[in-house]
Coordinates of C-alpha atoms in Angstrom, one line a residue:
M1 CA 15.7 -71.7 0.6
L2 CA 12.8 -71.0 -2.4
P3 CA 10.7 -68.8 0.3
L4 CA 14.0 -66.8 0.6
I5 CA 13.9 -66.0 -3.4
A6 CA 10.6 -65.0 -3.3
L7 CA 11.5 -62.4 -0.5
F8 CA 14.3 -61.2 -2.4
I9 CA 12.7 -60.5 -5.7
A10 CA 10.2 -57.8 -4.0
A11 CA 13.3 -56.9 -2.4
F12 CA 14.8 -56.5 -5.1
A13 CA 11.0 -54.1 -6.0
F14 CA 11.3 -52.1 -3.4
G15 CA 14.9 -51.7 -3.6
T16 CA 14.6 -50.3 -7.3
T17 CA 12.0 -47.9 -6.6
E18 CA 13.7 -46.2 -3.1
F19 CA 17.1 -45.9 -5.0
V20 CA 16.7 -45.2 -8.7
I21 CA 15.6 -41.8 -7.8
A22 CA 19.1 -40.4 -7.5
G23 CA 20.1 -42.1 -10.6
V24 CA 16.9 -39.6 -12.4
L25 CA 16.9 -36.5 -10.2
P26 CA 18.1 -34.4 -12.7
Q27 CA 15.5 -35.7 -14.9
V28 CA 12.1 -35.3 -12.3
A29 CA 13.4 -31.9 -11.0
D30 CA 12.9 -30.8 -14.8
G31 CA 10.2 -32.3 -15.4
L32 CA 8.1 -31.2 -12.3
G33 CA 9.5 -27.8 -12.5
V34 CA 11.6 -27.9 -8.9
S35 CA 15.6 -27.2 -8.4
I36 CA 17.8 -30.5 -8.0
P37 CA 18.2 -30.0 -4.3
T38 CA 13.8 -29.7 -3.7
A39 CA 13.9 -32.9 -5.8
G40 CA 16.0 -34.0 -3.2
Y41 CA 13.1 -34.1 -1.0
L42 CA 11.5 -37.5 -2.9
V43 CA 14.3 -39.2 -1.1
S44 CA 13.9 -38.0 1.9
G45 CA 10.2 -38.2 1.8
Y46 CA 10.4 -41.3 1.1
A47 CA 12.8 -42.6 3.9
G48 CA 10.6 -40.8 6.5
G49 CA 7.4 -42.5 5.2
I50 CA 9.3 -45.7 5.7
A51 CA 10.2 -44.7 9.1
I52 CA 7.2 -43.5 10.8
G53 CA 5.0 -45.5 8.6
G54 CA 6.5 -48.6 8.5
P55 CA 6.6 -49.6 11.9
L56 CA 2.8 -48.3 13.0
L57 CA 1.7 -50.7 10.0
T58 CA 4.0 -53.6 11.1
L59 CA 2.2 -53.5 14.4
A60 CA -1.0 -52.8 13.6
T61 CA -1.2 -55.8 11.2
K62 CA 1.2 -58.0 13.5
T63 CA -1.9 -60.4 13.9
L64 CA -2.1 -61.0 9.9
S65 CA -1.0 -64.1 8.2
R66 CA 2.3 -63.1 7.1
K67 CA 2.0 -64.2 2.8
A68 CA -1.0 -62.5 3.2
L69 CA 0.2 -59.4 4.6
L70 CA 3.2 -59.5 2.0
L71 CA 1.4 -60.0 -1.1
G72 CA -0.9 -56.9 0.3
L73 CA 2.3 -54.9 0.4
G74 CA 3.8 -55.6 -3.0
L75 CA 0.1 -54.7 -4.7
A76 CA 0.3 -51.4 -2.9
F77 CA 3.9 -51.3 -4.6
T78 CA 2.4 -51.4 -8.2
I79 CA -0.4 -49.3 -7.6
G80 CA 2.0 -46.5 -6.5
Q81 CA 4.4 -47.2 -9.3
A82 CA 1.7 -46.4 -11.6
A83 CA 0.5 -43.5 -9.9
C84 CA 4.3 -42.1 -9.8
A85 CA 4.3 -42.5 -13.1
L86 CA 1.3 -40.1 -13.8
A87 CA 1.8 -37.8 -10.7
P88 CA 0.9 -34.0 -12.5
D89 CA 3.2 -32.1 -10.2
F90 CA 5.4 -32.2 -7.4
A91 CA 3.5 -32.1 -4.1
S92 CA 1.3 -35.2 -5.3
M93 CA 4.6 -37.1 -6.3
L94 CA 6.0 -36.8 -3.0
L95 CA 2.3 -37.6 -1.1
L96 CA 2.7 -40.7 -3.6
R97 CA 6.4 -41.8 -2.8
I98 CA 5.5 -41.5 1.0
A99 CA 2.6 -43.9 0.7
V100 CA 4.2 -46.9 -1.4
A101 CA 7.4 -46.2 1.5
V102 CA 5.1 -47.1 4.6
A103 CA 4.1 -50.3 2.5
H104 CA 8.0 -50.7 1.9
G105 CA 8.9 -50.1 5.5
A106 CA 6.5 -52.9 7.1
Y107 CA 7.3 -55.4 3.9
F108 CA 11.2 -55.5 5.2
G109 CA 10.2 -55.4 8.8
V110 CA 7.9 -58.7 8.3
A111 CA 10.5 -60.1 5.5
M112 CA 13.2 -60.4 7.8
V113 CA 11.4 -61.9 11.0
V114 CA 10.0 -64.4 8.3
A115 CA 13.4 -65.3 6.9
V116 CA 15.5 -65.6 9.8
G117 CA 12.5 -67.9 10.9
L118 CA 13.2 -70.3 7.9
V119 CA 17.1 -71.4 8.7
R120 CA 19.5 -72.5 11.4
Q121 CA 20.8 -70.1 14.1
D122 CA 23.9 -69.7 12.7
Q123 CA 22.7 -68.9 9.1
R124 CA 20.9 -66.2 10.1
G125 CA 23.2 -63.7 9.2
M126 CA 23.1 -65.3 5.7
A127 CA 19.8 -65.0 5.4
V128 CA 19.4 -61.1 6.4
A129 CA 22.3 -60.9 3.6
L130 CA 19.7 -62.8 0.7
I131 CA 16.9 -60.2 1.5
L132 CA 19.0 -57.2 1.9
S133 CA 20.9 -58.3 -1.6
G134 CA 17.6 -57.7 -3.4
L135 CA 18.5 -54.0 -2.2
T136 CA 22.1 -54.3 -3.6
V137 CA 20.9 -56.7 -6.7
S138 CA 18.8 -53.2 -7.2
N139 CA 21.5 -51.3 -7.8
V140 CA 23.7 -53.4 -10.0
I141 CA 20.1 -53.7 -11.9
G142 CA 17.8 -52.0 -11.4
V143 CA 18.9 -48.1 -10.5
P144 CA 21.3 -48.3 -13.5
A145 CA 19.0 -49.6 -16.2
G146 CA 16.2 -47.5 -14.8
T147 CA 18.1 -44.2 -15.4
A148 CA 19.2 -45.3 -18.4
I149 CA 15.3 -45.9 -19.3
G150 CA 14.6 -41.8 -18.0
T151 CA 18.0 -40.4 -20.0
I152 CA 16.3 -42.3 -22.9
W153 CA 12.5 -42.2 -22.3
G154 CA 11.9 -39.7 -20.1
W155 CA 11.7 -40.5 -16.1
R156 CA 8.0 -41.5 -16.2
A157 CA 9.2 -44.9 -18.3
T158 CA 11.3 -46.1 -15.2
F159 CA 8.0 -45.9 -12.6
W160 CA 5.8 -47.5 -15.7
V161 CA 8.9 -50.7 -15.7
M162 CA 8.9 -50.7 -11.6
C163 CA 5.0 -51.3 -11.7
A164 CA 5.5 -54.2 -14.1
L165 CA 8.4 -55.3 -12.0
G166 CA 5.6 -54.9 -9.0
V167 CA 3.6 -57.3 -10.9
V168 CA 6.7 -59.8 -11.1
S169 CA 7.3 -59.7 -7.2
I170 CA 3.3 -60.3 -6.2
A171 CA 3.4 -63.5 -8.6
A172 CA 6.8 -64.5 -7.3
M173 CA 5.7 -64.2 -3.5
A174 CA 2.0 -65.9 -4.1
A175 CA 4.2 -69.1 -5.6
L176 CA 6.9 -70.0 -3.6
L177 CA 5.9 -68.2 -0.2
P178 CA 4.7 -71.4 1.6
R179 CA 0.8 -71.5 2.1
R180 CA 0.7 -71.5 5.5
T181 CA 3.4 -68.9 6.4
G182 CA 2.0 -67.2 9.1
S183 CA 2.4 -65.2 12.4
S184 CA 5.3 -67.4 13.7
H185 CA 5.6 -66.6 17.2
R186 CA 2.7 -66.3 19.8
P187 CA 1.3 -62.9 20.3
V188 CA 3.7 -60.4 22.3
S189 CA 2.6 -57.4 24.2
L190 CA 3.3 -54.2 23.1
G191 CA 4.8 -53.3 26.6
S192 CA 7.5 -56.4 26.0
E193 CA 7.9 -54.8 22.3
V194 CA 9.3 -51.7 23.7
R195 CA 11.4 -53.1 26.6
V196 CA 13.3 -54.4 24.0
L197 CA 14.3 -51.8 22.8
A198 CA 16.1 -50.9 25.6
R199 CA 18.3 -53.4 25.3
Q200 CA 22.3 -51.9 24.6
Q201 CA 22.7 -53.8 21.4
V202 CA 19.4 -52.6 19.9
W203 CA 19.2 -48.8 20.5
T204 CA 23.1 -48.4 19.7
S205 CA 23.0 -50.6 17.0
L206 CA 20.3 -48.4 15.5
I207 CA 22.5 -45.5 16.3
L208 CA 24.9 -47.2 13.7
M209 CA 22.5 -47.1 11.0
L210 CA 21.6 -43.8 11.2
M211 CA 25.3 -42.7 11.2
L212 CA 25.9 -45.4 8.4
M213 CA 23.3 -43.9 6.0
I214 CA 24.4 -40.4 6.5
G215 CA 27.8 -41.9 5.3
Q216 CA 25.9 -43.3 2.2
F217 CA 23.1 -41.2 1.5
G218 CA 24.8 -37.8 2.1
L219 CA 26.8 -38.5 -1.4
F220 CA 24.6 -41.2 -2.8
T221 CA 21.4 -38.8 -3.4
Y222 CA 23.4 -36.4 -5.2
I223 CA 25.9 -38.9 -6.9
T224 CA 24.9 -38.6 -10.1
P225 CA 25.1 -34.4 -10.3
T226 CA 28.5 -35.2 -8.3
L227 CA 29.9 -37.1 -11.1
L228 CA 28.6 -35.0 -13.6
E229 CA 29.7 -31.7 -12.2
I230 CA 33.0 -32.6 -10.4
T231 CA 34.1 -35.1 -11.6
G232 CA 33.2 -34.6 -14.8
L233 CA 31.7 -37.6 -16.2
D234 CA 29.5 -37.6 -19.9
E235 CA 25.9 -38.3 -18.5
D236 CA 26.0 -41.7 -20.7
L237 CA 28.7 -43.1 -18.8
V238 CA 26.4 -42.2 -14.9
P239 CA 24.7 -45.6 -15.0
W240 CA 27.8 -47.4 -15.9
V241 CA 29.2 -46.0 -12.7
L242 CA 26.0 -46.9 -10.8
L243 CA 26.5 -50.4 -12.1
L244 CA 29.7 -50.8 -10.7
N245 CA 28.4 -49.5 -7.2
G246 CA 25.8 -51.7 -7.2
V247 CA 28.5 -54.9 -8.0
G248 CA 30.6 -53.5 -4.8
A249 CA 27.4 -53.7 -2.8
T250 CA 26.3 -56.9 -3.9
I251 CA 29.7 -58.2 -2.9
G252 CA 29.7 -56.6 0.1
V253 CA 26.2 -57.6 1.4
F254 CA 27.4 -61.2 1.2
L255 CA 30.3 -60.7 2.9
G256 CA 29.3 -59.0 5.6
G257 CA 26.5 -61.8 5.7
R258 CA 29.4 -64.4 6.5
L259 CA 31.1 -62.0 8.4
A260 CA 28.0 -62.0 10.9
D261 CA 28.0 -65.5 11.1
W262 CA 32.0 -65.2 12.3
N263 CA 32.9 -62.5 14.3
L264 CA 30.2 -59.9 14.0
M265 CA 31.1 -56.9 16.2
P266 CA 35.5 -56.8 15.4
S267 CA 34.4 -57.6 11.7
L268 CA 31.9 -54.4 12.2
I269 CA 34.1 -51.9 14.3
T270 CA 36.6 -52.3 11.1
M271 CA 34.7 -51.8 8.5
L272 CA 33.0 -48.7 9.6
F273 CA 37.0 -47.2 10.0
M274 CA 37.2 -48.5 6.5
Q275 CA 34.5 -46.6 5.3
A276 CA 35.3 -43.4 7.2
V277 CA 38.7 -43.7 5.4
T278 CA 36.9 -44.6 2.0
L279 CA 34.4 -41.5 2.0
A280 CA 37.6 -39.1 2.9
V281 CA 39.6 -40.7 -0.3
I282 CA 36.5 -39.7 -2.4
Y283 CA 36.9 -36.0 -1.7
A284 CA 40.4 -36.0 -2.3
V285 CA 39.9 -38.0 -5.5
S286 CA 36.0 -36.8 -6.7
P287 CA 37.6 -34.7 -9.4
Y288 CA 39.3 -37.6 -11.1
P289 CA 37.4 -40.2 -13.1
V290 CA 39.1 -43.4 -12.3
P291 CA 40.2 -42.7 -8.9
M292 CA 36.6 -41.8 -8.0
V293 CA 34.8 -44.6 -9.4
A294 CA 37.6 -46.7 -8.0
A295 CA 36.4 -45.4 -4.6
I296 CA 32.8 -45.7 -5.3
I297 CA 32.8 -49.1 -6.1
V298 CA 34.4 -49.5 -2.2
W299 CA 32.1 -47.3 -0.9
G300 CA 29.2 -49.1 -2.2
G301 CA 30.3 -52.7 -0.7
L302 CA 31.1 -51.5 2.4
S303 CA 28.2 -49.6 2.9
F304 CA 26.4 -53.0 2.5
A305 CA 28.6 -55.2 3.9
I306 CA 28.1 -53.0 7.2
G307 CA 24.5 -53.2 7.3
T308 CA 24.4 -57.1 7.4
P309 CA 25.7 -57.2 10.7
I310 CA 23.7 -54.3 11.9
Q311 CA 20.5 -56.0 11.2
T312 CA 21.9 -59.2 12.3
R313 CA 22.5 -58.5 15.7
I314 CA 19.2 -56.7 16.3
L315 CA 17.2 -59.2 15.0
T316 CA 19.1 -61.7 17.4
W317 CA 19.2 -59.4 20.3
T318 CA 15.1 -59.4 19.6
A319 CA 14.2 -62.6 19.5
D320 CA 11.6 -62.8 22.1
A321 CA 9.7 -59.5 21.0
S322 CA 10.7 -58.8 17.4
N323 CA 7.6 -56.9 15.8
L324 CA 8.7 -53.6 16.7
A325 CA 12.1 -54.3 16.5
S326 CA 12.4 -55.5 13.0
S327 CA 10.3 -53.3 12.0
L328 CA 13.1 -50.3 13.4
I329 CA 15.0 -51.9 11.2
P330 CA 14.2 -49.9 7.8
S331 CA 12.7 -46.9 9.7
G332 CA 16.0 -46.7 11.3
F333 CA 17.9 -47.1 8.2
N334 CA 15.4 -44.5 6.8
V335 CA 16.0 -41.8 9.1
G336 CA 19.3 -41.8 8.5
I337 CA 18.4 -41.6 4.6
A338 CA 16.1 -38.6 5.2
L339 CA 18.5 -36.9 7.8
A340 CA 21.5 -37.3 5.2
A341 CA 19.4 -36.2 2.2
S342 CA 18.1 -33.2 3.9
L343 CA 21.4 -32.3 5.4
G344 CA 23.1 -32.4 1.6
A345 CA 20.0 -30.3 0.4
A346 CA 20.9 -27.7 3.2
M347 CA 24.6 -28.0 2.2
L348 CA 24.0 -27.1 -1.1
N349 CA 21.3 -24.6 -0.5
A350 CA 24.5 -23.1 1.5
G351 CA 26.7 -22.9 -1.1
Y352 CA 29.2 -25.5 0.1
G353 CA 29.2 -27.5 -3.1
Y354 CA 28.9 -31.4 -4.0
R355 CA 32.4 -32.1 -2.7
S356 CA 31.6 -31.2 0.4
L357 CA 29.2 -34.7 0.9
P358 CA 31.7 -37.4 1.6
V359 CA 33.0 -35.0 4.0
V360 CA 29.7 -34.9 6.6
G361 CA 30.1 -38.8 5.6
A362 CA 33.4 -39.6 7.1
I363 CA 32.9 -37.5 10.2
A364 CA 29.6 -39.6 10.9
M365 CA 31.4 -43.0 10.2
L366 CA 34.1 -42.3 12.6
V367 CA 30.9 -41.4 15.3
A368 CA 30.2 -45.0 14.4
V369 CA 33.2 -46.4 15.3
A370 CA 33.3 -44.9 18.5
V371 CA 29.7 -46.4 19.4
A372 CA 30.3 -49.7 18.2
L373 CA 33.5 -50.2 19.9
A374 CA 32.1 -48.7 23.1
S375 CA 29.0 -51.5 22.9
H376 CA 31.2 -54.2 22.0
I377 CA 33.3 -53.1 25.3
R378 CA 30.2 -53.1 27.3
E379 CA 28.6 -56.3 26.1
W380 CA 31.7 -58.0 26.6
R381 CA 32.2 -57.1 30.3
S382 CA 28.7 -58.1 30.9
R383 CA 28.9 -61.5 29.6
A384 CA 25.1 -61.2 28.3
A385 CA 23.8 -64.1 26.1
P386 CA 21.0 -62.9 23.2
P387 CA 17.5 -64.1 24.3
L388 CA 15.9 -67.3 22.6
P389 CA 12.3 -66.8 20.3
A390 CA 9.5 -66.7 21.5
A391 CA 7.7 -70.0 21.7
A392 CA 5.7 -70.9 18.5
E393 CA 1.6 -70.6 18.2

């Protein structure tokens, strides 16, 4: 349990730096002299770094000790936060965010494999949920706190606080991860790593990730200006709304872990449909503060409840060659984030307005329902069994 706690703390640190940018986006845009839609590319650029750099770094370091690698990634995070706090302009800020994102992508690819290797097979969903809860708790604590710090002392102070958080995460991993945490499986060829991606359970799950992130981040990237301009909330209330969204997400991630260990695909399909309905409700009630906040809580809970079984499914169906596939978990999520943030920026620049964003998300979730249902039917008809893990060293 203690190693999982260490992985959770580092996940919290990485999650905070990824998500807090949404809470301070107007301040960052003003401070760097760009528009809010342009500042949105700090979200999509970060996601692109995870999606492309993360898998490459994971494969390049697959023979290294997992503990040494995780500590190195924590150090890269910490240095990156200090550099972002000192960034003189938008271009340098974007490049620094991308560099940190490469470490982020590699971290979650490695951490997920380590986590499921520490527990029994029937506990994989909850192990994934615990690591993923680092992201949700970052929404509960890190994002609202970072947003409040940015509002009071400026956005650069937010990044200095995250630098200190990086130091804490390094200390936690150094103290709590087992000394002999290393590569848990014998080396697997690149061909084998690639071939497991052809399993329909894997590539359809990656599609579900893309749709889920469009449903979440098409709106979340611009949640602060949406709440200010469409819902009419006071700026001081925005951190509290983000806090409630994070509470919903934290409840959702553990619910998703339990459902993944119980009845994965039927639960997943049901939640995908519920999320489509929730986004439609957000569109309808966005001008009204109380129902809008309630819908945002449900929306956050479902997003992370859905994410847990998707990740568990990929790890289960790639257990015999997990390095590349596990690195594609954060990659798949963040390709979706990049698409969502870029699509949102394009829609705003085209004049559609913030209220149009949940409509696109609802459509994406309906596509996900269709893909998940087709995949489940195909799996049921084939009666295929998940592979066994590769032999340990």
